[in-house]
mmCIF file of C-alpha atoms in Angstrom:
data_model
loop_
_atom_site.group_PDB
_atom_site.id
_atom_site.type_symbol
_atom_site.label_atom_id
_atom_site.label_comp_id
_atom_site.label_asym_id
_atom_site.label_seq_id
_atom_site.Cartn_x
_atom_site.Cartn_y
_atom_site.Cartn_z
ATOM 1 C CA UNK A 15 262.567 -102.753 -111.156
ATOM 2 C CA UNK A 16 263.301 -102.927 -107.444
ATOM 3 C CA UNK A 17 264.678 -106.034 -105.727
ATOM 4 C CA UNK A 18 261.427 -106.170 -103.732
ATOM 5 C CA UNK A 19 259.335 -106.256 -106.912
ATOM 6 C CA UNK A 20 261.520 -108.987 -108.387
ATOM 7 C CA UNK A 21 261.185 -111.043 -105.204
ATOM 8 C CA UNK A 22 257.401 -110.586 -105.181
ATOM 9 C CA UNK A 23 257.202 -111.697 -108.811
ATOM 10 C CA UNK A 24 259.236 -114.816 -108.141
ATOM 11 C CA UNK A 25 257.117 -115.639 -105.120
ATOM 12 C CA UNK A 26 253.904 -115.230 -107.123
ATOM 13 C CA UNK A 27 255.223 -117.498 -109.889
ATOM 14 C CA UNK A 28 256.326 -120.022 -107.305
ATOM 15 C CA UNK A 29 252.905 -119.993 -105.644
ATOM 16 C CA UNK A 30 251.172 -120.442 -108.997
ATOM 17 C CA UNK A 31 253.464 -123.343 -109.917
ATOM 18 C CA UNK A 32 252.881 -124.936 -106.533
ATOM 19 C CA UNK A 33 249.089 -124.775 -106.997
ATOM 20 C CA UNK A 34 249.258 -126.365 -110.451
ATOM 21 C CA UNK A 35 251.566 -129.148 -109.295
ATOM 22 C CA UNK A 36 249.403 -129.864 -106.236
ATOM 23 C CA UNK A 37 246.313 -130.197 -108.420
ATOM 24 C CA UNK A 38 248.043 -133.089 -110.162
ATOM 25 C CA UNK A 39 249.500 -134.425 -106.907
ATOM 26 C CA UNK A 40 246.167 -134.709 -105.097
ATOM 27 C CA UNK A 41 244.618 -136.508 -108.057
ATOM 28 C CA UNK A 42 247.517 -138.928 -108.441
ATOM 29 C CA UNK A 43 247.560 -139.709 -104.720
ATOM 30 C CA UNK A 44 243.826 -140.477 -104.759
ATOM 31 C CA UNK A 45 244.577 -143.317 -107.183
ATOM 32 C CA UNK A 46 248.099 -144.470 -106.288
ATOM 33 C CA UNK A 47 248.272 -143.484 -102.624
ATOM 34 C CA UNK A 48 250.815 -141.180 -101.069
ATOM 35 C CA UNK A 49 253.602 -143.759 -101.324
ATOM 36 C CA UNK A 50 252.992 -143.923 -105.057
ATOM 37 C CA UNK A 51 253.332 -140.175 -105.393
ATOM 38 C CA UNK A 52 256.799 -139.760 -106.874
ATOM 39 C CA UNK A 53 258.445 -136.678 -108.281
ATOM 40 C CA UNK A 54 258.911 -138.487 -111.592
ATOM 41 C CA UNK A 55 255.232 -139.398 -111.993
ATOM 42 C CA UNK A 56 254.194 -135.943 -110.889
ATOM 43 C CA UNK A 57 256.494 -134.346 -113.461
ATOM 44 C CA UNK A 58 254.787 -136.355 -116.195
ATOM 45 C CA UNK A 59 251.293 -135.471 -114.964
ATOM 46 C CA UNK A 60 251.869 -131.772 -114.281
ATOM 47 C CA UNK A 61 254.219 -130.854 -117.110
ATOM 48 C CA UNK A 62 256.805 -129.453 -114.687
ATOM 49 C CA UNK A 63 260.372 -130.720 -114.574
ATOM 50 C CA UNK A 64 261.622 -132.974 -111.803
ATOM 51 C CA UNK A 65 264.058 -130.285 -110.714
ATOM 52 C CA UNK A 66 261.286 -127.677 -110.491
ATOM 53 C CA UNK A 67 259.138 -129.965 -108.340
ATOM 54 C CA UNK A 68 262.093 -130.864 -106.140
ATOM 55 C CA UNK A 69 262.797 -127.158 -105.656
ATOM 56 C CA UNK A 70 259.187 -126.448 -104.715
ATOM 57 C CA UNK A 71 258.849 -129.225 -102.125
ATOM 58 C CA UNK A 72 262.430 -130.117 -101.114
ATOM 59 C CA UNK A 73 261.699 -133.794 -100.415
ATOM 60 C CA UNK A 74 259.185 -136.572 -101.000
ATOM 61 C CA UNK A 75 257.842 -136.062 -97.480
ATOM 62 C CA UNK A 76 257.498 -132.336 -98.119
ATOM 63 C CA UNK A 77 255.536 -133.131 -101.285
ATOM 64 C CA UNK A 78 253.309 -135.605 -99.447
ATOM 65 C CA UNK A 79 252.545 -133.165 -96.626
ATOM 66 C CA UNK A 80 251.740 -130.370 -99.088
ATOM 67 C CA UNK A 81 249.481 -132.757 -101.008
ATOM 68 C CA UNK A 82 247.532 -133.703 -97.884
ATOM 69 C CA UNK A 83 247.150 -130.021 -96.963
ATOM 70 C CA UNK A 84 245.893 -129.174 -100.467
ATOM 71 C CA UNK A 85 243.427 -132.090 -100.421
ATOM 72 C CA UNK A 86 242.174 -130.957 -97.032
ATOM 73 C CA UNK A 87 241.461 -127.475 -98.389
ATOM 74 C CA UNK A 88 239.493 -128.993 -101.270
ATOM 75 C CA UNK A 89 237.579 -131.267 -98.898
ATOM 76 C CA UNK A 90 236.546 -128.293 -96.761
ATOM 77 C CA UNK A 91 235.629 -126.198 -99.805
ATOM 78 C CA UNK A 92 233.536 -128.971 -101.384
ATOM 79 C CA UNK A 93 231.832 -130.422 -98.309
ATOM 80 C CA UNK A 94 232.031 -128.245 -95.220
ATOM 81 C CA UNK A 95 231.770 -124.679 -96.493
ATOM 82 C CA UNK A 96 228.614 -125.205 -98.630
ATOM 83 C CA UNK A 97 226.893 -126.891 -95.666
ATOM 84 C CA UNK A 98 227.426 -123.816 -93.512
ATOM 85 C CA UNK A 99 224.541 -122.057 -95.263
ATOM 86 C CA UNK A 100 222.333 -124.368 -93.193
ATOM 87 C CA UNK A 101 221.848 -123.788 -89.451
ATOM 88 C CA UNK A 102 223.839 -125.891 -87.032
ATOM 89 C CA UNK A 103 222.220 -129.179 -86.175
ATOM 90 C CA UNK A 104 220.271 -131.664 -88.221
ATOM 91 C CA UNK A 105 219.992 -129.525 -91.362
ATOM 92 C CA UNK A 106 223.722 -128.883 -91.514
ATOM 93 C CA UNK A 107 224.342 -132.547 -90.741
ATOM 94 C CA UNK A 108 222.150 -133.635 -93.656
ATOM 95 C CA UNK A 109 223.864 -131.134 -95.963
ATOM 96 C CA UNK A 110 227.304 -132.343 -94.885
ATOM 97 C CA UNK A 111 226.485 -135.959 -95.607
ATOM 98 C CA UNK A 112 224.949 -135.135 -98.970
ATOM 99 C CA UNK A 113 227.967 -133.012 -99.930
ATOM 100 C CA UNK A 114 230.260 -135.869 -98.945
ATOM 101 C CA UNK A 115 228.446 -138.283 -101.231
ATOM 102 C CA UNK A 116 228.433 -135.801 -104.117
ATOM 103 C CA UNK A 117 232.156 -135.043 -103.656
ATOM 104 C CA UNK A 118 232.937 -138.718 -104.152
ATOM 105 C CA UNK A 119 230.289 -139.407 -106.795
ATOM 106 C CA UNK A 120 231.366 -136.484 -108.995
ATOM 107 C CA UNK A 121 235.012 -137.573 -108.767
ATOM 108 C CA UNK A 122 236.532 -134.342 -107.528
ATOM 109 C CA UNK A 123 239.522 -136.695 -107.388
ATOM 110 C CA UNK A 124 239.838 -139.552 -109.873
ATOM 111 C CA UNK A 125 240.257 -142.039 -107.032
ATOM 112 C CA UNK A 126 237.145 -140.887 -105.179
ATOM 113 C CA UNK A 127 237.621 -139.570 -101.662
ATOM 114 C CA UNK A 128 241.268 -138.556 -101.232
ATOM 115 C CA UNK A 129 241.316 -139.326 -97.530
ATOM 116 C CA UNK A 130 239.706 -142.740 -97.914
ATOM 117 C CA UNK A 131 242.340 -143.629 -100.516
ATOM 118 C CA UNK A 132 245.320 -142.362 -98.586
ATOM 119 C CA UNK A 133 244.251 -143.546 -95.125
ATOM 120 C CA UNK A 134 244.686 -147.163 -96.216
ATOM 121 C CA UNK A 135 248.141 -146.242 -97.481
ATOM 122 C CA UNK A 136 249.447 -144.741 -94.234
ATOM 123 C CA UNK A 137 247.239 -146.061 -91.426
ATOM 124 C CA UNK A 138 249.820 -148.441 -89.976
ATOM 125 C CA UNK A 139 252.860 -146.241 -90.631
ATOM 126 C CA UNK A 140 254.165 -143.706 -88.118
ATOM 127 C CA UNK A 141 255.355 -140.248 -89.084
ATOM 128 C CA UNK A 142 254.254 -136.756 -90.104
ATOM 129 C CA UNK A 143 252.401 -137.838 -93.253
ATOM 130 C CA UNK A 144 250.295 -140.384 -91.399
ATOM 131 C CA UNK A 145 249.674 -137.791 -88.695
ATOM 132 C CA UNK A 146 248.469 -135.275 -91.304
ATOM 133 C CA UNK A 147 245.984 -137.724 -92.859
ATOM 134 C CA UNK A 148 244.774 -138.757 -89.422
ATOM 135 C CA UNK A 149 244.310 -135.118 -88.369
ATOM 136 C CA UNK A 150 242.211 -134.371 -91.449
ATOM 137 C CA UNK A 151 239.932 -137.329 -90.819
ATOM 138 C CA UNK A 152 239.734 -136.665 -87.078
ATOM 139 C CA UNK A 153 238.532 -133.127 -87.741
ATOM 140 C CA UNK A 154 235.871 -134.457 -90.138
ATOM 141 C CA UNK A 155 234.638 -137.064 -87.667
ATOM 142 C CA UNK A 156 234.540 -134.468 -84.899
ATOM 143 C CA UNK A 157 232.637 -131.939 -87.027
ATOM 144 C CA UNK A 158 229.959 -134.482 -87.898
ATOM 145 C CA UNK A 159 229.696 -135.362 -84.213
ATOM 146 C CA UNK A 160 229.345 -131.706 -83.243
ATOM 147 C CA UNK A 161 226.392 -131.261 -85.617
ATOM 148 C CA UNK A 162 224.690 -134.319 -84.149
ATOM 149 C CA UNK A 163 225.242 -132.952 -80.651
ATOM 150 C CA UNK A 164 223.705 -129.602 -81.674
ATOM 151 C CA UNK A 165 220.718 -131.447 -83.135
ATOM 152 C CA UNK A 166 220.234 -133.467 -79.951
ATOM 153 C CA UNK A 167 220.592 -130.436 -77.690
ATOM 154 C CA UNK A 168 218.072 -128.512 -79.815
ATOM 155 C CA UNK A 169 215.547 -131.358 -79.612
ATOM 156 C CA UNK A 170 215.729 -131.991 -83.371
ATOM 157 C CA UNK A 171 216.657 -135.653 -82.962
ATOM 158 C CA UNK A 172 216.933 -138.209 -80.184
ATOM 159 C CA UNK A 173 219.803 -140.709 -80.132
ATOM 160 C CA UNK A 174 221.238 -142.963 -77.462
ATOM 161 C CA UNK A 175 224.830 -142.264 -78.467
ATOM 162 C CA UNK A 176 226.083 -139.353 -80.615
ATOM 163 C CA UNK A 177 229.313 -141.170 -81.454
ATOM 164 C CA UNK A 178 227.449 -144.212 -82.751
ATOM 165 C CA UNK A 179 225.276 -142.164 -85.125
ATOM 166 C CA UNK A 180 228.322 -140.285 -86.414
ATOM 167 C CA UNK A 181 230.069 -143.602 -86.993
ATOM 168 C CA UNK A 182 227.078 -145.010 -88.875
ATOM 169 C CA UNK A 183 226.684 -142.015 -91.177
ATOM 170 C CA UNK A 184 230.388 -141.808 -91.982
ATOM 171 C CA UNK A 185 230.552 -145.571 -92.535
ATOM 172 C CA UNK A 186 227.739 -145.312 -95.095
ATOM 173 C CA UNK A 187 229.616 -142.534 -96.880
ATOM 174 C CA UNK A 188 232.837 -144.573 -96.904
ATOM 175 C CA UNK A 189 231.087 -147.685 -98.177
ATOM 176 C CA UNK A 190 229.401 -145.769 -100.999
ATOM 177 C CA UNK A 191 232.792 -144.400 -102.037
ATOM 178 C CA UNK A 192 234.606 -147.752 -101.985
ATOM 179 C CA UNK A 193 231.810 -149.794 -103.583
ATOM 180 C CA UNK A 194 231.250 -147.249 -106.347
ATOM 181 C CA UNK A 195 234.943 -147.284 -107.237
ATOM 182 C CA UNK A 196 235.156 -151.068 -107.169
ATOM 183 C CA UNK A 197 231.930 -151.736 -109.077
ATOM 184 C CA UNK A 198 232.182 -148.651 -111.312
ATOM 185 C CA UNK A 199 228.595 -147.810 -110.478
ATOM 186 C CA UNK A 200 226.900 -144.730 -109.001
ATOM 187 C CA UNK A 201 224.096 -146.748 -107.389
ATOM 188 C CA UNK A 202 225.882 -147.022 -104.002
ATOM 189 C CA UNK A 203 225.521 -143.266 -103.486
ATOM 190 C CA UNK A 204 221.741 -143.454 -103.808
ATOM 191 C CA UNK A 205 221.680 -146.450 -101.463
ATOM 192 C CA UNK A 206 223.838 -144.641 -98.893
ATOM 193 C CA UNK A 207 221.692 -141.503 -99.103
ATOM 194 C CA UNK A 208 218.518 -143.564 -98.585
ATOM 195 C CA UNK A 209 220.060 -145.331 -95.585
ATOM 196 C CA UNK A 210 221.145 -141.995 -94.103
ATOM 197 C CA UNK A 211 217.647 -140.566 -94.564
ATOM 198 C CA UNK A 212 216.210 -143.612 -92.844
ATOM 199 C CA UNK A 213 218.608 -143.270 -89.936
ATOM 200 C CA UNK A 214 217.729 -139.586 -89.448
ATOM 201 C CA UNK A 215 213.995 -140.312 -89.680
ATOM 202 C CA UNK A 216 214.379 -143.010 -87.052
ATOM 203 C CA UNK A 217 216.027 -140.426 -84.811
ATOM 204 C CA UNK A 218 213.036 -138.106 -85.292
ATOM 205 C CA UNK A 219 214.471 -135.616 -87.780
ATOM 206 C CA UNK A 220 212.092 -133.237 -89.532
ATOM 207 C CA UNK A 221 211.264 -134.310 -93.080
ATOM 208 C CA UNK A 222 212.458 -130.986 -94.497
ATOM 209 C CA UNK A 223 215.906 -131.670 -93.067
ATOM 210 C CA UNK A 224 215.870 -135.291 -94.250
ATOM 211 C CA UNK A 225 215.014 -134.078 -97.764
ATOM 212 C CA UNK A 226 218.377 -132.285 -97.936
ATOM 213 C CA UNK A 227 219.932 -135.731 -98.266
ATOM 214 C CA UNK A 228 218.318 -136.492 -101.588
ATOM 215 C CA UNK A 229 220.762 -136.809 -104.490
#
């Protein structure tokens, strides 16, 4: 076997190990926060040795950054990508908000929304990990705002302030996530979806688009 083939095999095994470990890491961080994500706890959860995890990520910060990146990929795959089957504007907006509620309700991560859980952990702390969480949320907020702007420009809805509507919809999503976790009840998702439908109706959205927000 050539040295190149050996190197490729090691890289493939390393990539596979990294994916398995990050599956456990994202779930642990959704419950315990990024500061609670230790190599020791992750070794117990993933079945990999501490030395193997340390080799994969080099440092606790390296592990945290990789965990945020992995969670961001899952967030996009669960919420953003499925919504892209709908045209830009109010229909994609409704699909995005529904997907966000379902992502939390169905506990893709044990602790609900990964970014909601970790933002509280790092929001007042400077550094690359805080920056990574902030960047993920900023992109989400901006994407929701872009869909509202498309809807307004296309005459699908009328709003006084795009940023305010984006804030309201995201706040409803966040509240459903936090209240459901605290009360151990799925009812907040239905309440949030109903409030979102009402807000879109008030803005003049077509009922077919509003119906996409039914859970």
